[in-house]
């Protein structure tokens, strides 16, 4: 009977209990596999000494001949469990050609030691030879005070392998895994790109793996001054892996063996270069290569600790998850790569080729829909996305989530359904970045949940620090809440990482507008001149800033310039949004002829739902109720689920029509449905910078029509209290005029005059002929002064 006192090894915040085979951090259990724990004990007992690989293998696998990769894998697991980051080894240090050394001071604590007092350094007496085998085959290796279920244990073990553990309450952050190009030694070009994409699709089915995105690879290549289409050779992939502080790089190969094919896969630690795993499979003929790839992926997932049950749940064969056609998969693989390096227009024919070869290729249809959307063709985007949704059973679980979320975002417009899909997606795949981007960038802003916008954007950036769109989403989240400094801080963070896209310059321009910083506005406008893809957006936003100040003649020149630039770039839908926005602001200022002209121009270019809403609202304000009502009916029929239309835009349109008909109470009733999401950002505002807070503004108009000045003032103050949501939409300027009218209606002349003076300062140099400006001038004059009229004649 072993009567030796129980000992525990202590180092830093960790404790290792050999009797219970338990690793703790600050009292919380850290899951590690039995063999990895034995490796840890061997190193702890020889603290600060070099232990060779051969010694460790003899200690841990005394009766078994194993490959060195088993030891490398255990070391890798321990480093992840101990939080030993790439490039900073606090605990386990590799000495090339010699072995490993445990670098931290280790104390041995016995039951007699009170709070660690009297603890000693480990000695040879603590070695396996003197204590007996660490773990007998008959001992319960998972004997913990709180026993987990088998499925939960498998997940925890895999997480300890691949993830940095920060604490039991927080979801561990996964460092990305980089899949390199397969070395094609067959001479058959059909396998170029194809197998890398196939392996990625298979591994993306794992809820525990975080594969490096193609966008992040492209960003790293740019920073390395490498071509965007550079082949991801093992050497280049390893360099990218090191630069991004990633965990694992996967190198694949395919070769001919007579008439058969041999596929190989090596997993290497990015930091040390050590081989963690080697897999191999054979295919009797070319048609069986995808099946062999399935085998390799499945064995690798099992090797890293993923449970058999989890693999079985998320392991659709490639032929079903993507396509059985190697030619279609090749076209799709090339399209994904080209889209990341050269943009959607260049990728379009490749995605089209993929679906023409295999019309049942669901994910190819989904990404084709995304490309059409990027190119401003919403009709084809909806068609392709709908086809992907119809074929969604021919996709993996991860891809099916993408397809369903895209369907609700782009086809139905149902944000509640999109949120449900994305939340289910995150629960199933906690390391998936895309649903975080969808929620933060589209869903939560529409629903007015700006704190959630920030949370999801931060989660996306945590998963991929080079996710440039994530920084834009964060900046918008802060802007929506009125924190312009916070918005700029995140845009500065993107710039510090050398991340850029045209939209960020426009975003900086808008923030400068909200701050009243004319110098910064001019600087960002000049920057945009050198940014391909930003010229038309910047011109339109410059026009918005001018229109907000009542200078519609100058604004229209820039809007026409933006429209022409969009059409030159074959972006007819974007041009239509510009025209709809121009019609919107003309109608707000009372320029009926201009509103009707631009609304007609917008509808001739596109029947996009948000274009149609902007044109219809402009027509309603311009007095063309019949056409406006026709478009309202059309939008309800075509998009019965669209959240922005149902809860914001159509209620505002119908309420405006009711006011025009002399039924303000009917307008108030029509707007009741808008209350839950009225402070959100509707899709028309996201895509065309018009329509924000329309239900609030129109409700204020209805209260004015009812001579309820106090209620009207409350609504217009609500508009002015959310400048980050309104942005440069001229409804923010007109809300000041309506607030002045509401105060005057209450007999509060002092407040009314203050409001007119504020408007006069804003409209310095405004177009005096505009009906709204003329009316404001006359109203101001009646209140014992002419704040508006005086401002109109001041130099700009």
Short mmCIF file of N, CA, C and O in Angstrom, two decimals, residues 35-122:
data_model
loop_
_atom_site.label_atom_id
_atom_site.label_comp_id
_atom_site.label_asym_id
_atom_site.label_seq_id
_atom_site.Cartn_x
_atom_site.Cartn_y
_atom_site.Cartn_z
N UNK A 35 -2.69 11.76 -21.37
CA UNK A 35 -1.30 11.72 -21.81
C UNK A 35 -0.65 13.10 -21.71
O UNK A 35 0.52 13.23 -21.34
N UNK A 36 -1.40 14.15 -22.03
CA UNK A 36 -0.86 15.49 -21.90
C UNK A 36 -0.55 15.79 -20.43
O UNK A 36 0.46 16.43 -20.11
N UNK A 37 -1.40 15.31 -19.52
CA UNK A 37 -1.15 15.52 -18.10
C UNK A 37 0.11 14.79 -17.65
O UNK A 37 0.90 15.31 -16.84
N UNK A 38 0.33 13.59 -18.19
CA UNK A 38 1.54 12.85 -17.84
C UNK A 38 2.79 13.60 -18.34
O UNK A 38 3.81 13.64 -17.65
N UNK A 39 2.72 14.16 -19.52
CA UNK A 39 3.83 14.96 -20.03
C UNK A 39 4.09 16.14 -19.10
O UNK A 39 5.24 16.45 -18.76
N UNK A 40 3.03 16.80 -18.65
CA UNK A 40 3.17 17.93 -17.75
C UNK A 40 3.86 17.51 -16.46
O UNK A 40 4.78 18.19 -15.98
N UNK A 41 3.43 16.37 -15.88
CA UNK A 41 4.04 15.91 -14.64
C UNK A 41 5.53 15.62 -14.83
O UNK A 41 6.36 15.96 -13.96
N UNK A 42 5.86 15.02 -15.96
CA UNK A 42 7.27 14.72 -16.21
C UNK A 42 8.11 15.99 -16.26
O UNK A 42 9.23 16.05 -15.74
N UNK A 43 7.58 17.03 -16.85
CA UNK A 43 8.30 18.30 -16.92
C UNK A 43 8.33 19.01 -15.57
O UNK A 43 9.34 19.62 -15.19
N UNK A 44 7.24 18.94 -14.82
CA UNK A 44 7.20 19.57 -13.51
C UNK A 44 8.22 18.93 -12.57
O UNK A 44 8.87 19.62 -11.76
N UNK A 45 8.35 17.60 -12.63
CA UNK A 45 9.28 16.89 -11.75
C UNK A 45 10.74 17.15 -12.11
O UNK A 45 11.63 16.86 -11.31
N UNK A 46 10.95 17.68 -13.31
CA UNK A 46 12.32 18.02 -13.74
C UNK A 46 12.38 19.52 -14.04
O UNK A 46 13.05 19.95 -14.97
N UNK A 47 11.68 20.31 -13.23
CA UNK A 47 11.56 21.75 -13.47
C UNK A 47 12.92 22.39 -13.69
O UNK A 47 13.88 22.12 -12.96
N UNK A 48 12.99 23.24 -14.74
CA UNK A 48 14.18 23.99 -15.12
C UNK A 48 15.29 23.11 -15.67
O UNK A 48 16.39 23.61 -15.95
N UNK A 49 15.02 21.83 -15.85
CA UNK A 49 15.97 20.95 -16.51
C UNK A 49 15.49 20.67 -17.93
O UNK A 49 14.29 20.71 -18.22
N UNK A 50 16.44 20.37 -18.80
CA UNK A 50 16.09 19.97 -20.16
C UNK A 50 15.73 18.49 -20.15
O UNK A 50 16.51 17.66 -19.68
N UNK A 51 14.52 18.19 -20.66
CA UNK A 51 14.09 16.80 -20.78
C UNK A 51 13.99 16.48 -22.26
O UNK A 51 13.25 17.14 -22.99
N UNK A 52 14.74 15.49 -22.72
CA UNK A 52 14.76 15.18 -24.14
C UNK A 52 13.43 14.58 -24.58
O UNK A 52 12.67 14.05 -23.77
N UNK A 53 13.21 14.64 -25.87
CA UNK A 53 11.98 14.05 -26.41
C UNK A 53 11.96 12.55 -26.17
O UNK A 53 10.91 11.97 -25.83
N UNK A 54 13.11 11.91 -26.34
CA UNK A 54 13.15 10.45 -26.12
C UNK A 54 12.80 10.11 -24.68
O UNK A 54 12.06 9.14 -24.43
N UNK A 55 13.33 10.89 -23.72
CA UNK A 55 13.00 10.63 -22.32
C UNK A 55 11.50 10.76 -22.07
O UNK A 55 10.89 9.92 -21.40
N UNK A 56 10.92 11.84 -22.58
CA UNK A 56 9.49 12.05 -22.37
C UNK A 56 8.67 10.93 -22.98
O UNK A 56 7.68 10.47 -22.39
N UNK A 57 9.07 10.49 -24.15
CA UNK A 57 8.30 9.41 -24.79
C UNK A 57 8.43 8.11 -24.02
O UNK A 57 7.47 7.34 -23.92
N UNK A 58 9.61 7.85 -23.43
CA UNK A 58 9.77 6.63 -22.62
C UNK A 58 8.95 6.72 -21.34
O UNK A 58 8.39 5.72 -20.88
N UNK A 59 8.87 7.93 -20.75
CA UNK A 59 8.10 8.09 -19.50
C UNK A 59 6.60 7.95 -19.75
O UNK A 59 5.88 7.28 -19.00
N UNK A 60 6.13 8.59 -20.79
CA UNK A 60 4.68 8.68 -21.02
C UNK A 60 4.14 7.46 -21.77
O UNK A 60 3.01 7.01 -21.54
N UNK A 61 4.95 6.92 -22.68
CA UNK A 61 4.52 5.73 -23.45
C UNK A 61 5.54 4.61 -23.26
O UNK A 61 6.24 4.22 -24.20
N UNK A 62 5.68 4.09 -22.02
CA UNK A 62 6.77 3.15 -21.74
C UNK A 62 6.66 1.82 -22.48
O UNK A 62 7.67 1.21 -22.79
N UNK A 63 5.47 1.39 -22.78
CA UNK A 63 5.28 0.06 -23.38
C UNK A 63 4.74 0.13 -24.80
O UNK A 63 4.25 -0.86 -25.34
N UNK A 64 4.80 1.33 -25.38
CA UNK A 64 4.19 1.50 -26.70
C UNK A 64 5.15 2.24 -27.61
O UNK A 64 5.83 3.18 -27.18
N UNK A 65 5.21 1.80 -28.86
CA UNK A 65 5.99 2.53 -29.85
C UNK A 65 5.07 3.55 -30.50
O UNK A 65 4.08 3.18 -31.13
N UNK A 66 5.37 4.82 -30.31
CA UNK A 66 4.53 5.87 -30.87
C UNK A 66 5.39 6.83 -31.68
O UNK A 66 6.61 6.87 -31.54
N UNK A 67 4.73 7.62 -32.51
CA UNK A 67 5.43 8.62 -33.30
C UNK A 67 5.72 9.85 -32.45
O UNK A 67 5.02 10.14 -31.48
N UNK A 68 6.74 10.60 -32.84
CA UNK A 68 7.07 11.83 -32.14
C UNK A 68 5.93 12.83 -32.20
O UNK A 68 5.79 13.69 -31.33
N UNK A 69 5.07 12.72 -33.23
CA UNK A 69 3.93 13.63 -33.35
C UNK A 69 3.00 13.55 -32.14
O UNK A 69 2.35 14.53 -31.78
N UNK A 70 2.94 12.36 -31.51
CA UNK A 70 2.10 12.23 -30.32
C UNK A 70 2.59 13.14 -29.20
O UNK A 70 1.80 13.79 -28.51
N UNK A 71 3.91 13.21 -29.02
CA UNK A 71 4.48 14.09 -28.01
C UNK A 71 4.26 15.55 -28.40
O UNK A 71 3.88 16.37 -27.56
N UNK A 72 4.51 15.88 -29.65
CA UNK A 72 4.31 17.26 -30.11
C UNK A 72 2.88 17.70 -29.89
O UNK A 72 2.61 18.84 -29.49
N UNK A 73 1.96 16.79 -30.16
CA UNK A 73 0.55 17.12 -29.97
C UNK A 73 0.25 17.39 -28.50
O UNK A 73 -0.45 18.34 -28.15
N UNK A 74 0.81 16.59 -27.61
CA UNK A 74 0.58 16.78 -26.18
C UNK A 74 1.17 18.10 -25.70
O UNK A 74 0.56 18.82 -24.88
N UNK A 75 2.37 18.44 -26.18
CA UNK A 75 2.99 19.72 -25.82
C UNK A 75 2.10 20.88 -26.30
O UNK A 75 1.87 21.87 -25.59
N UNK A 76 1.60 20.73 -27.51
CA UNK A 76 0.71 21.76 -28.09
C UNK A 76 -0.53 21.94 -27.22
O UNK A 76 -0.95 23.06 -26.91
N UNK A 77 -1.12 20.81 -26.80
CA UNK A 77 -2.30 20.87 -25.95
C UNK A 77 -2.01 21.56 -24.63
O UNK A 77 -2.79 22.39 -24.14
N UNK A 78 -0.86 21.23 -24.03
CA UNK A 78 -0.51 21.84 -22.74
C UNK A 78 -0.32 23.35 -22.87
O UNK A 78 -0.73 24.12 -22.01
N UNK A 79 0.35 23.75 -23.94
CA UNK A 79 0.57 25.18 -24.12
C UNK A 79 -0.75 25.93 -24.23
O UNK A 79 -0.91 27.04 -23.72
N UNK A 80 -1.70 25.34 -24.94
CA UNK A 80 -3.01 25.99 -25.05
C UNK A 80 -3.70 26.03 -23.70
O UNK A 80 -4.32 27.05 -23.33
N UNK A 81 -3.61 24.94 -22.95
CA UNK A 81 -4.27 24.90 -21.64
C UNK A 81 -3.65 25.89 -20.67
O UNK A 81 -4.34 26.49 -19.84
N UNK A 82 -2.33 26.12 -20.78
CA UNK A 82 -1.63 27.01 -19.87
C UNK A 82 -1.59 28.45 -20.37
O UNK A 82 -1.02 29.32 -19.71
N UNK A 83 -2.17 28.70 -21.56
CA UNK A 83 -2.17 30.06 -22.08
C UNK A 83 -0.81 30.50 -22.57
O UNK A 83 -0.54 31.70 -22.62
N UNK A 84 0.05 29.56 -22.93
CA UNK A 84 1.36 29.89 -23.48
C UNK A 84 1.17 30.35 -24.92
O UNK A 84 0.99 29.53 -25.83
N UNK A 85 1.20 31.66 -25.16
CA UNK A 85 0.91 32.18 -26.49
C UNK A 85 2.09 32.01 -27.42
O UNK A 85 3.23 31.86 -26.98
N UNK A 86 1.78 32.04 -28.71
CA UNK A 86 2.83 31.93 -29.72
C UNK A 86 3.82 33.07 -29.57
O UNK A 86 3.46 34.22 -29.53
N UNK A 87 5.10 32.72 -29.48
CA UNK A 87 6.14 33.73 -29.36
C UNK A 87 6.44 34.15 -27.94
O UNK A 87 7.42 34.83 -27.67
N UNK A 88 5.59 33.76 -26.98
CA UNK A 88 5.82 34.10 -25.57
C UNK A 88 5.59 32.85 -24.73
O UNK A 88 4.46 32.51 -24.41
N UNK A 89 6.66 32.15 -24.42
CA UNK A 89 6.56 30.89 -23.68
C UNK A 89 6.91 31.14 -22.21
O UNK A 89 8.07 31.31 -21.87
N UNK A 90 5.93 31.18 -21.34
CA UNK A 90 6.16 31.36 -19.92
C UNK A 90 6.46 30.03 -19.23
O UNK A 90 7.14 30.01 -18.20
N UNK A 91 5.94 28.95 -19.77
CA UNK A 91 6.03 27.68 -19.06
C UNK A 91 6.88 26.64 -19.80
O UNK A 91 7.92 26.22 -19.30
N UNK A 92 6.44 26.21 -20.98
CA UNK A 92 7.15 25.14 -21.68
C UNK A 92 7.97 25.73 -22.81
O UNK A 92 7.42 26.33 -23.75
N UNK A 93 9.27 25.57 -22.73
CA UNK A 93 10.20 26.13 -23.71
C UNK A 93 10.78 25.01 -24.54
O UNK A 93 11.19 23.97 -24.01
N UNK A 94 10.79 25.20 -25.87
CA UNK A 94 11.41 24.22 -26.77
C UNK A 94 12.87 24.58 -26.97
O UNK A 94 13.20 25.74 -27.26
N UNK A 95 13.74 23.60 -26.80
CA UNK A 95 15.17 23.78 -27.08
C UNK A 95 15.49 22.92 -28.29
O UNK A 95 15.62 21.70 -28.18
N UNK A 96 15.57 23.51 -29.49
CA UNK A 96 15.75 22.74 -30.73
C UNK A 96 16.90 21.75 -30.63
O UNK A 96 18.01 22.11 -30.21
N UNK A 97 16.62 20.50 -30.99
CA UNK A 97 17.63 19.45 -30.99
C UNK A 97 17.89 18.86 -29.62
O UNK A 97 18.65 17.88 -29.51
N UNK A 98 17.30 19.45 -28.55
CA UNK A 98 17.58 18.97 -27.19
C UNK A 98 16.33 18.45 -26.49
O UNK A 98 16.37 17.43 -25.82
N UNK A 99 15.22 19.16 -26.60
CA UNK A 99 14.01 18.72 -25.93
C UNK A 99 13.21 19.89 -25.41
O UNK A 99 13.13 20.95 -26.05
N UNK A 100 12.65 19.72 -24.18
CA UNK A 100 11.79 20.74 -23.60
C UNK A 100 12.25 21.04 -22.17
O UNK A 100 12.84 20.19 -21.49
N UNK A 101 11.93 22.27 -21.72
CA UNK A 101 12.26 22.66 -20.35
C UNK A 101 11.07 23.42 -19.78
O UNK A 101 10.49 24.28 -20.45
N UNK A 102 10.71 23.07 -18.53
CA UNK A 102 9.66 23.81 -17.84
C UNK A 102 10.32 25.00 -17.18
O UNK A 102 11.16 24.85 -16.26
N UNK A 103 9.99 26.23 -17.64
CA UNK A 103 10.76 27.41 -17.28
C UNK A 103 10.32 28.06 -15.98
O UNK A 103 11.09 28.80 -15.36
N UNK A 104 9.10 27.81 -15.53
CA UNK A 104 8.57 28.47 -14.35
C UNK A 104 9.01 27.73 -13.08
O UNK A 104 9.21 26.51 -13.09
N UNK A 105 9.15 28.48 -11.99
CA UNK A 105 9.47 27.86 -10.69
C UNK A 105 8.31 26.99 -10.24
O UNK A 105 7.14 27.40 -10.28
N UNK A 106 8.63 25.77 -9.82
CA UNK A 106 7.61 24.81 -9.38
C UNK A 106 7.81 24.52 -7.90
O UNK A 106 8.94 24.29 -7.44
N UNK A 107 6.73 24.56 -7.14
CA UNK A 107 6.76 24.23 -5.71
C UNK A 107 5.97 22.96 -5.48
O UNK A 107 4.94 22.73 -6.13
N UNK A 108 6.45 22.15 -4.55
CA UNK A 108 5.73 20.94 -4.16
C UNK A 108 5.04 21.21 -2.84
O UNK A 108 5.68 21.57 -1.85
N UNK A 109 3.73 21.04 -2.82
CA UNK A 109 2.93 21.32 -1.63
C UNK A 109 2.39 20.00 -1.09
O UNK A 109 1.81 19.19 -1.84
N UNK A 110 2.58 19.75 0.21
CA UNK A 110 2.05 18.56 0.87
C UNK A 110 0.91 18.98 1.78
O UNK A 110 0.72 20.17 2.07
N UNK A 111 0.10 18.02 2.29
CA UNK A 111 -1.01 18.39 3.18
C UNK A 111 -0.56 19.14 4.42
O UNK A 111 -1.33 19.91 4.99
N UNK A 112 0.70 18.94 4.84
CA UNK A 112 1.18 19.63 6.03
C UNK A 112 1.48 21.10 5.77
O UNK A 112 1.64 21.90 6.70
N UNK A 113 1.62 21.45 4.49
CA UNK A 113 1.95 22.83 4.15
C UNK A 113 0.69 23.70 4.25
O UNK A 113 -0.27 23.47 3.54
N UNK A 114 0.71 24.64 5.12
CA UNK A 114 -0.44 25.55 5.26
C UNK A 114 -0.29 26.70 4.29
O UNK A 114 0.65 27.47 4.39
N UNK A 115 -1.25 26.77 3.35
CA UNK A 115 -1.24 27.84 2.34
C UNK A 115 0.08 27.90 1.60
O UNK A 115 0.58 28.97 1.25
N UNK A 116 0.69 26.74 1.41
CA UNK A 116 1.92 26.71 0.63
C UNK A 116 3.15 26.96 1.46
O UNK A 116 4.27 26.94 0.95
N UNK A 117 3.02 27.24 2.78
CA UNK A 117 4.19 27.49 3.61
C UNK A 117 5.00 26.20 3.73
O UNK A 117 4.46 25.12 3.95
N UNK A 118 6.29 26.32 3.62
CA UNK A 118 7.15 25.16 3.76
C UNK A 118 7.20 24.30 2.53
O UNK A 118 7.74 23.21 2.55
N UNK A 119 6.61 24.76 1.42
CA UNK A 119 6.66 23.98 0.19
C UNK A 119 8.08 23.90 -0.30
O UNK A 119 8.92 24.75 -0.01
N UNK A 120 8.39 22.89 -1.10
CA UNK A 120 9.75 22.66 -1.55
C UNK A 120 9.79 22.50 -3.06
O UNK A 120 8.78 22.36 -3.71
N UNK A 121 11.00 22.51 -3.61
CA UNK A 121 11.19 22.27 -5.03
C UNK A 121 11.04 20.78 -5.31
O UNK A 121 11.33 19.93 -4.45
N UNK A 122 10.57 20.38 -6.51
CA UNK A 122 10.45 18.96 -6.83
C UNK A 122 11.83 18.32 -6.89
O UNK A 122 12.84 18.97 -7.17
#
